[in-house]
Coordinates of C-alpha atoms in Angstrom, one line a residue:
M1 CA -8.3 11.6 -5.6
K2 CA -11.8 10.8 -4.3
S3 CA -12.7 10.4 -0.8
H4 CA -14.6 7.3 0.3
A5 CA -16.5 6.5 3.4
T6 CA -14.1 3.6 4.1
D7 CA -10.8 5.5 3.5
L8 CA -10.3 7.0 6.9
I9 CA -6.9 6.5 8.3
K10 CA -5.6 6.9 11.9
M11 CA -2.5 9.1 12.0
P12 CA 0.2 7.1 13.9
L13 CA 0.6 8.2 17.4
G14 CA 4.4 9.1 17.0
F15 CA 4.3 10.7 13.6
W16 CA 4.2 14.3 14.7
A17 CA 6.5 13.5 17.7
G18 CA 8.9 12.1 15.1
L19 CA 8.8 15.1 13.0
R20 CA 9.6 17.3 16.1
Q21 CA 12.7 15.2 16.7
L22 CA 13.8 16.0 13.2
G23 CA 13.2 19.8 13.7
I24 CA 10.0 20.0 11.6
A25 CA 7.1 21.8 13.0
A26 CA 3.7 20.2 12.7
H27 CA 2.1 23.4 11.6
D28 CA 4.6 23.9 8.8
V29 CA 3.7 20.5 7.5
A30 CA 0.0 21.4 7.6
R31 CA 0.7 24.7 5.8
R32 CA 2.8 23.0 3.1
A33 CA 0.0 20.4 2.7
R34 CA -2.5 23.3 2.3
L35 CA -4.6 21.8 5.1
P36 CA -6.1 23.6 8.2
L37 CA -3.7 23.7 11.2
T38 CA -6.2 21.8 13.2
I39 CA -5.3 18.7 11.1
V40 CA -2.4 18.1 13.5
N41 CA -4.9 17.3 16.3
E42 CA -7.2 15.1 14.2
P43 CA -6.7 11.3 15.1
V44 CA -8.2 10.4 11.7
V45 CA -7.7 11.8 8.2
T46 CA -8.7 10.8 4.6
T47 CA -6.4 9.1 2.2
A48 CA -6.1 12.4 0.3
Q49 CA -5.1 14.3 3.4
Y50 CA -2.8 11.5 4.5
F51 CA -1.0 11.6 1.2
A52 CA -0.8 15.4 1.4
I53 CA 0.9 15.3 4.8
W54 CA 3.4 12.8 3.7
Q55 CA 4.2 14.8 0.6
A56 CA 4.6 17.9 2.7
Y57 CA 7.1 16.2 4.9
A58 CA 9.1 15.1 1.9
D59 CA 9.1 18.6 0.5
L60 CA 10.3 20.1 3.9
I61 CA 12.9 17.4 4.6
G62 CA 14.4 18.2 1.1
D63 CA 15.7 14.7 0.0
T64 CA 13.1 11.9 0.0
A65 CA 15.7 9.2 0.7
K66 CA 17.0 10.9 3.7
G67 CA 13.6 11.7 4.9
I68 CA 12.8 8.0 4.8
I69 CA 15.8 6.7 6.7
Q70 CA 15.8 9.5 9.3
L71 CA 12.1 9.1 10.3
V72 CA 12.1 5.3 10.3
S73 CA 15.2 5.3 12.4
I74 CA 14.0 7.6 15.1
F75 CA 10.3 6.5 15.2
E76 CA 9.7 4.7 18.7
T77 CA 8.4 1.2 18.4
A78 CA 6.0 1.7 21.4
K79 CA 4.2 4.4 19.5
Y80 CA 3.1 2.2 16.6
P81 CA -0.6 1.2 16.5
P82 CA -1.6 -2.2 18.1
P83 CA -1.7 -4.1 14.8
V84 CA 1.9 -2.9 14.1
L85 CA 3.1 -3.3 17.6
A86 CA 2.1 -6.9 17.7
T87 CA 4.5 -7.8 14.9
Y88 CA 7.4 -6.9 17.2
H89 CA 6.4 -9.6 19.5
A90 CA 6.1 -12.3 16.9
R91 CA 8.1 -15.6 17.1
D92 CA 10.3 -14.8 14.1
Y93 CA 10.7 -12.5 11.2
R94 CA 8.4 -14.7 9.0
D95 CA 5.7 -14.6 11.6
A96 CA 6.1 -10.9 11.9
L97 CA 5.8 -10.3 8.3
H98 CA 2.7 -12.4 7.8
R99 CA 1.0 -10.8 10.8
M100 CA 1.8 -7.4 9.2
A101 CA 0.3 -8.5 5.9
R102 CA -2.9 -9.9 7.7
Y103 CA -3.5 -6.9 9.8
K104 CA -2.3 -4.2 7.5
I105 CA -5.9 -3.8 6.3
L106 CA -6.7 -2.3 9.7
C107 CA -4.0 0.4 9.1
P108 CA -4.5 1.7 5.5
P109 CA -3.7 3.2 3.0
E110 CA -1.6 0.3 1.6
S111 CA -1.9 -3.5 1.6
L112 CA 0.9 -6.0 1.5
S113 CA 1.3 -9.2 -0.4
I114 CA 3.9 -11.8 0.5
N115 CA 5.4 -14.5 -1.7
E116 CA 8.1 -17.0 -0.8
E117 CA 9.7 -18.9 -3.7
G118 CA 13.1 -20.4 -3.9
E119 CA 15.6 -18.5 -2.0
Q120 CA 13.7 -15.3 -2.1
C121 CA 10.7 -13.6 -0.2
T122 CA 9.0 -10.8 -2.2
I123 CA 6.8 -8.3 -0.5
E124 CA 4.7 -6.1 -2.8
M125 CA 2.5 -3.1 -1.8
E126 CA -0.7 -1.9 -3.4
W127 CA -2.5 1.4 -2.5
L128 CA -6.1 1.3 -1.2
H129 CA -8.9 3.8 -1.8
A130 CA -6.8 6.0 -4.1
E131 CA -7.1 6.8 -7.8
Q132 CA -3.4 7.7 -7.9
P133 CA -0.4 6.1 -6.2
G134 CA 0.7 7.5 -2.8
P135 CA 3.7 9.8 -2.6
P136 CA 7.1 8.1 -3.2
I137 CA 8.2 8.8 0.4
L138 CA 5.3 6.8 1.8
A139 CA 6.2 3.8 -0.3
G140 CA 9.8 4.1 0.9
I141 CA 8.7 4.5 4.5
T142 CA 6.6 1.3 4.1
L143 CA 9.4 -0.8 2.8
A144 CA 12.0 0.5 5.1
F145 CA 9.7 -0.1 8.1
L146 CA 9.6 -3.8 7.0
M147 CA 13.4 -3.8 7.0
E148 CA 13.5 -2.0 10.4
L149 CA 11.1 -4.6 11.8
G150 CA 13.5 -7.4 11.0
R151 CA 16.3 -5.5 12.5
R152 CA 14.7 -4.4 15.7
G153 CA 13.1 -7.8 16.2
T154 CA 16.2 -10.0 15.6
G155 CA 18.7 -7.6 16.9
Q156 CA 20.8 -8.0 13.9
R157 CA 21.5 -6.0 10.7
V158 CA 19.3 -7.9 8.2
T159 CA 19.8 -6.8 4.7
A160 CA 17.6 -6.9 1.6
Q161 CA 18.3 -8.7 -1.7
S162 CA 16.8 -6.0 -3.7
V163 CA 14.4 -3.1 -3.5
E164 CA 12.2 -1.7 -6.3
F165 CA 10.4 1.6 -6.5
M166 CA 7.9 2.8 -9.1
H167 CA 9.1 6.4 -8.9
P168 CA 12.3 8.4 -8.3
I169 CA 12.9 8.6 -4.6
G170 CA 15.9 10.8 -3.8
D171 CA 19.5 9.8 -3.2
V172 CA 19.5 6.2 -4.2
Q173 CA 23.0 5.7 -2.5
V174 CA 21.5 6.7 0.9
L175 CA 18.8 4.0 0.4
E176 CA 21.4 1.4 -0.9
A177 CA 23.4 1.9 2.2
Y178 CA 20.3 1.5 4.5
F179 CA 18.9 -1.6 2.7
G180 CA 22.3 -3.1 2.0
C181 CA 21.3 -3.9 -1.7
P182 CA 20.8 -2.4 -5.1
I183 CA 17.8 0.0 -5.6
Q184 CA 15.8 -0.1 -8.9
L185 CA 13.7 2.8 -10.0
E186 CA 10.8 3.1 -12.5
A187 CA 9.9 -0.5 -11.6
P188 CA 6.4 -2.0 -12.2
N189 CA 5.7 -2.3 -8.4
N190 CA 7.0 -1.1 -5.1
R191 CA 8.7 -4.3 -3.9
L192 CA 11.0 -5.6 -1.2
T193 CA 12.8 -8.8 -1.8
L194 CA 14.4 -10.5 1.3
H195 CA 16.8 -13.5 1.6
R196 CA 14.3 -16.3 2.5
R197 CA 16.8 -17.7 5.1
D198 CA 16.4 -14.5 7.1
L199 CA 12.7 -15.2 7.8
D200 CA 13.8 -18.0 10.2
R201 CA 15.6 -15.6 12.4
S202 CA 14.0 -15.6 15.8
F203 CA 12.8 -12.4 17.5
A204 CA 14.5 -11.3 20.7
S205 CA 11.2 -9.4 21.4
Y206 CA 9.1 -12.5 21.1
N207 CA 6.4 -12.4 23.7
E208 CA 3.9 -15.3 23.7
E209 CA 1.8 -14.1 26.6
L210 CA 1.3 -10.6 25.0
L211 CA 0.4 -12.2 21.6
E212 CA -2.2 -14.4 23.2
I213 CA -3.8 -11.2 24.4
L214 CA -3.4 -9.1 21.3
T215 CA -4.2 -11.6 18.6
P216 CA -7.9 -12.4 19.5
A217 CA -8.6 -8.6 19.8
L218 CA -7.0 -7.9 16.5
D219 CA -8.7 -11.0 14.8
Q220 CA -12.0 -9.6 16.2
S221 CA -11.3 -6.2 14.7
L222 CA -10.4 -7.8 11.4
D223 CA -13.6 -9.8 11.3
G224 CA -15.6 -6.7 12.1
H225 CA -13.9 -4.8 9.3
Q226 CA -14.5 -7.5 6.9
R227 CA -18.2 -7.9 7.9
N228 CA -18.6 -4.2 7.3
R229 CA -17.3 -4.7 3.7
S230 CA -19.5 -6.6 1.2
I231 CA -18.0 -9.8 -0.3
K232 CA -17.7 -8.2 -3.7
E233 CA -15.5 -5.4 -2.3
M234 CA -13.3 -7.8 -0.7
V235 CA -12.9 -9.9 -3.9
K236 CA -12.1 -6.8 -5.9
W237 CA -9.6 -5.9 -3.4
I238 CA -7.8 -9.2 -3.5
M239 CA -8.0 -9.1 -7.3
K240 CA -6.3 -5.8 -7.5
R241 CA -3.5 -6.9 -5.4
S242 CA -2.8 -9.9 -7.7
L243 CA -3.4 -8.6 -11.2
T244 CA 0.2 -8.2 -12.0
S245 CA 0.8 -11.9 -11.1
G246 CA -1.6 -12.9 -13.9
R247 CA -5.4 -13.4 -14.1
P248 CA -6.8 -14.2 -10.6
D249 CA -8.9 -17.4 -10.5
I250 CA -11.7 -18.0 -8.2
H251 CA -10.0 -20.9 -6.4
S252 CA -7.1 -18.6 -5.2
V253 CA -9.4 -15.8 -4.2
A254 CA -11.8 -18.2 -2.4
K255 CA -8.9 -19.7 -0.5
E256 CA -7.7 -16.2 0.7
L257 CA -11.1 -15.5 2.0
G258 CA -11.2 -18.9 3.8
M259 CA -14.2 -20.4 1.9
S260 CA -14.9 -22.8 -0.9
D261 CA -15.3 -21.9 -4.6
R262 CA -19.0 -22.8 -4.4
T263 CA -19.5 -20.7 -1.4
L264 CA -17.8 -17.8 -2.9
Q265 CA -20.0 -18.1 -6.1
R266 CA -23.1 -18.4 -4.0
R267 CA -22.2 -15.3 -2.1
L268 CA -21.5 -13.3 -5.2
T269 CA -24.8 -14.3 -6.7
D270 CA -26.5 -13.1 -3.6
E271 CA -25.0 -9.8 -4.2
N272 CA -26.1 -9.7 -7.8
T273 CA -22.8 -10.0 -9.4
S274 CA -20.2 -12.7 -10.6
F275 CA -16.5 -13.4 -10.4
K276 CA -16.1 -12.5 -14.0
N277 CA -17.9 -9.2 -13.8
L278 CA -15.7 -8.3 -10.7
L279 CA -12.6 -9.0 -12.5
T280 CA -13.6 -6.7 -15.3
Q281 CA -14.4 -3.9 -12.8
A282 CA -11.1 -4.4 -10.9
R283 CA -9.2 -4.1 -14.3
H284 CA -11.2 -1.1 -15.3
E285 CA -10.7 0.7 -12.0
Q286 CA -7.0 -0.1 -11.8
A287 CA -6.5 1.1 -15.5
R288 CA -8.0 4.4 -14.6
A289 CA -5.8 4.7 -11.5
Y290 CA -2.6 3.8 -13.5
L291 CA -3.4 6.0 -16.4
A292 CA -3.8 9.0 -14.1
D293 CA -0.1 8.5 -13.4
S294 CA 1.6 10.0 -16.4
S295 CA 4.9 8.3 -15.5
L296 CA 3.5 5.0 -16.5
D297 CA 3.4 4.2 -20.3
I298 CA 0.5 2.4 -21.8
K299 CA 2.4 -0.9 -22.1
E300 CA 3.2 -0.9 -18.5
V301 CA -0.4 -0.2 -17.6
A302 CA -1.6 -3.2 -19.7
F303 CA 0.9 -5.5 -17.9
L304 CA 0.0 -4.1 -14.4
I305 CA -3.7 -5.0 -14.9
G306 CA -2.9 -8.5 -16.2
Y307 CA -2.9 -8.1 -20.0
E308 CA -0.2 -9.9 -21.9
D309 CA -0.4 -7.6 -24.9
Q310 CA -1.2 -4.0 -25.4
N311 CA -3.8 -4.5 -28.1
S312 CA -6.0 -6.6 -25.9
F313 CA -5.9 -3.9 -23.4
Y314 CA -6.9 -1.3 -26.0
R315 CA -9.9 -3.3 -27.1
A316 CA -11.0 -3.7 -23.4
F317 CA -10.5 0.0 -22.6
R318 CA -12.5 1.0 -25.6
I319 CA -15.4 -1.1 -24.3
W320 CA -15.1 0.5 -20.8
E321 CA -14.7 4.1 -21.7
G322 CA -15.6 4.4 -25.5
E323 CA -12.1 5.8 -26.2
T324 CA -8.4 4.7 -26.3
P325 CA -6.3 4.8 -23.1
T326 CA -4.1 7.6 -24.6
N327 CA -7.1 9.8 -25.3
W328 CA -8.6 9.2 -21.9
R329 CA -5.2 10.0 -20.2
N330 CA -4.9 13.2 -22.2
Q331 CA -8.4 14.4 -21.3
Y332 CA -7.8 13.4 -17.6
L333 CA -4.5 15.3 -17.4
D334 CA -6.0 18.4 -19.1
T335 CA -8.9 18.4 -16.6
T336 CA -6.7 18.0 -13.7
S337 CA -4.3 20.7 -14.8
L338 CA -7.3 23.0 -15.3
S339 CA -8.7 22.3 -12.0
E340 CA -5.4 22.8 -10.2
G341 CA -5.0 26.1 -12.1
R342 CA -8.2 27.3 -10.7
L343 CA -7.6 26.1 -7.1
S344 CA -7.2 28.8 -4.6
I345 CA -5.2 28.3 -1.4
P346 CA -7.6 27.5 1.6
T347 CA -7.9 29.6 4.6
I348 CA -5.5 28.5 7.4
N349 CA -7.5 28.1 10.6

């Protein structure tokens, strides 16, 4: 996993306190993650460090599913960062979820995409600033938190219609009991599907006055964050989120950015690129990220980046990398294995 200048993540204020409540020492997590002990006092970490910390927690807790439910259940609402805390004071469950999706970019490493259709509301998550997916426990924590948000906000035991995870995630029965629905593993995406009727449930914790204070400040932070990113970075980010739903078009991307098609085209031209070029880059980058995950077969990778058939993906990948996806994956895995074999355990400070 590469580290990027923009992939710094603030550790949740209550994370280490939550682990203490579960009988897990912060220093044990740092050691397990092969990080300096001083990491527990760092307010900001990289994506790679963040993933390592969560994987260490999963290893120490023993069963991923139990680790998800235990931490989500004991985490104090007041200790969530402001972008998350604001969702608990939303008007209803729908308002809370859309606020979460809007402001989630201020709390990486994942983004959320919400789609309401028929009687369902699906929420999919995508990883940011990572060449490989995050640890399964973090995907589980994210979706369980969205469930917890509805329950704490409404004061009722809201249940999901279905939950899908890309990877094995421990005792499935524990998760089914928590979510109140079937759990599917080895799915194309990490996805929570809610009953759309539940989105109209009012929040007992609704606080209009507090939202009037928090919302402008969060919007200002969001605007500042977006100004610090080039338009092509934002376009690629939106593309990557929507590749599995089909080929993104300039109209839908421009709409999400709050501008016209012509304005978006002009902005991209000013940055010496085009919508078509960025779509190719987004597919290429996502293809490399998915191929780095050996649990995904080539056909799945093709689907995940928006190709209807495997042959089209093979042709495109040969143009990008000069070799087949299978050969690229084998070389990547061989290199990774060799690097890990040479890795020595760092000194614990």
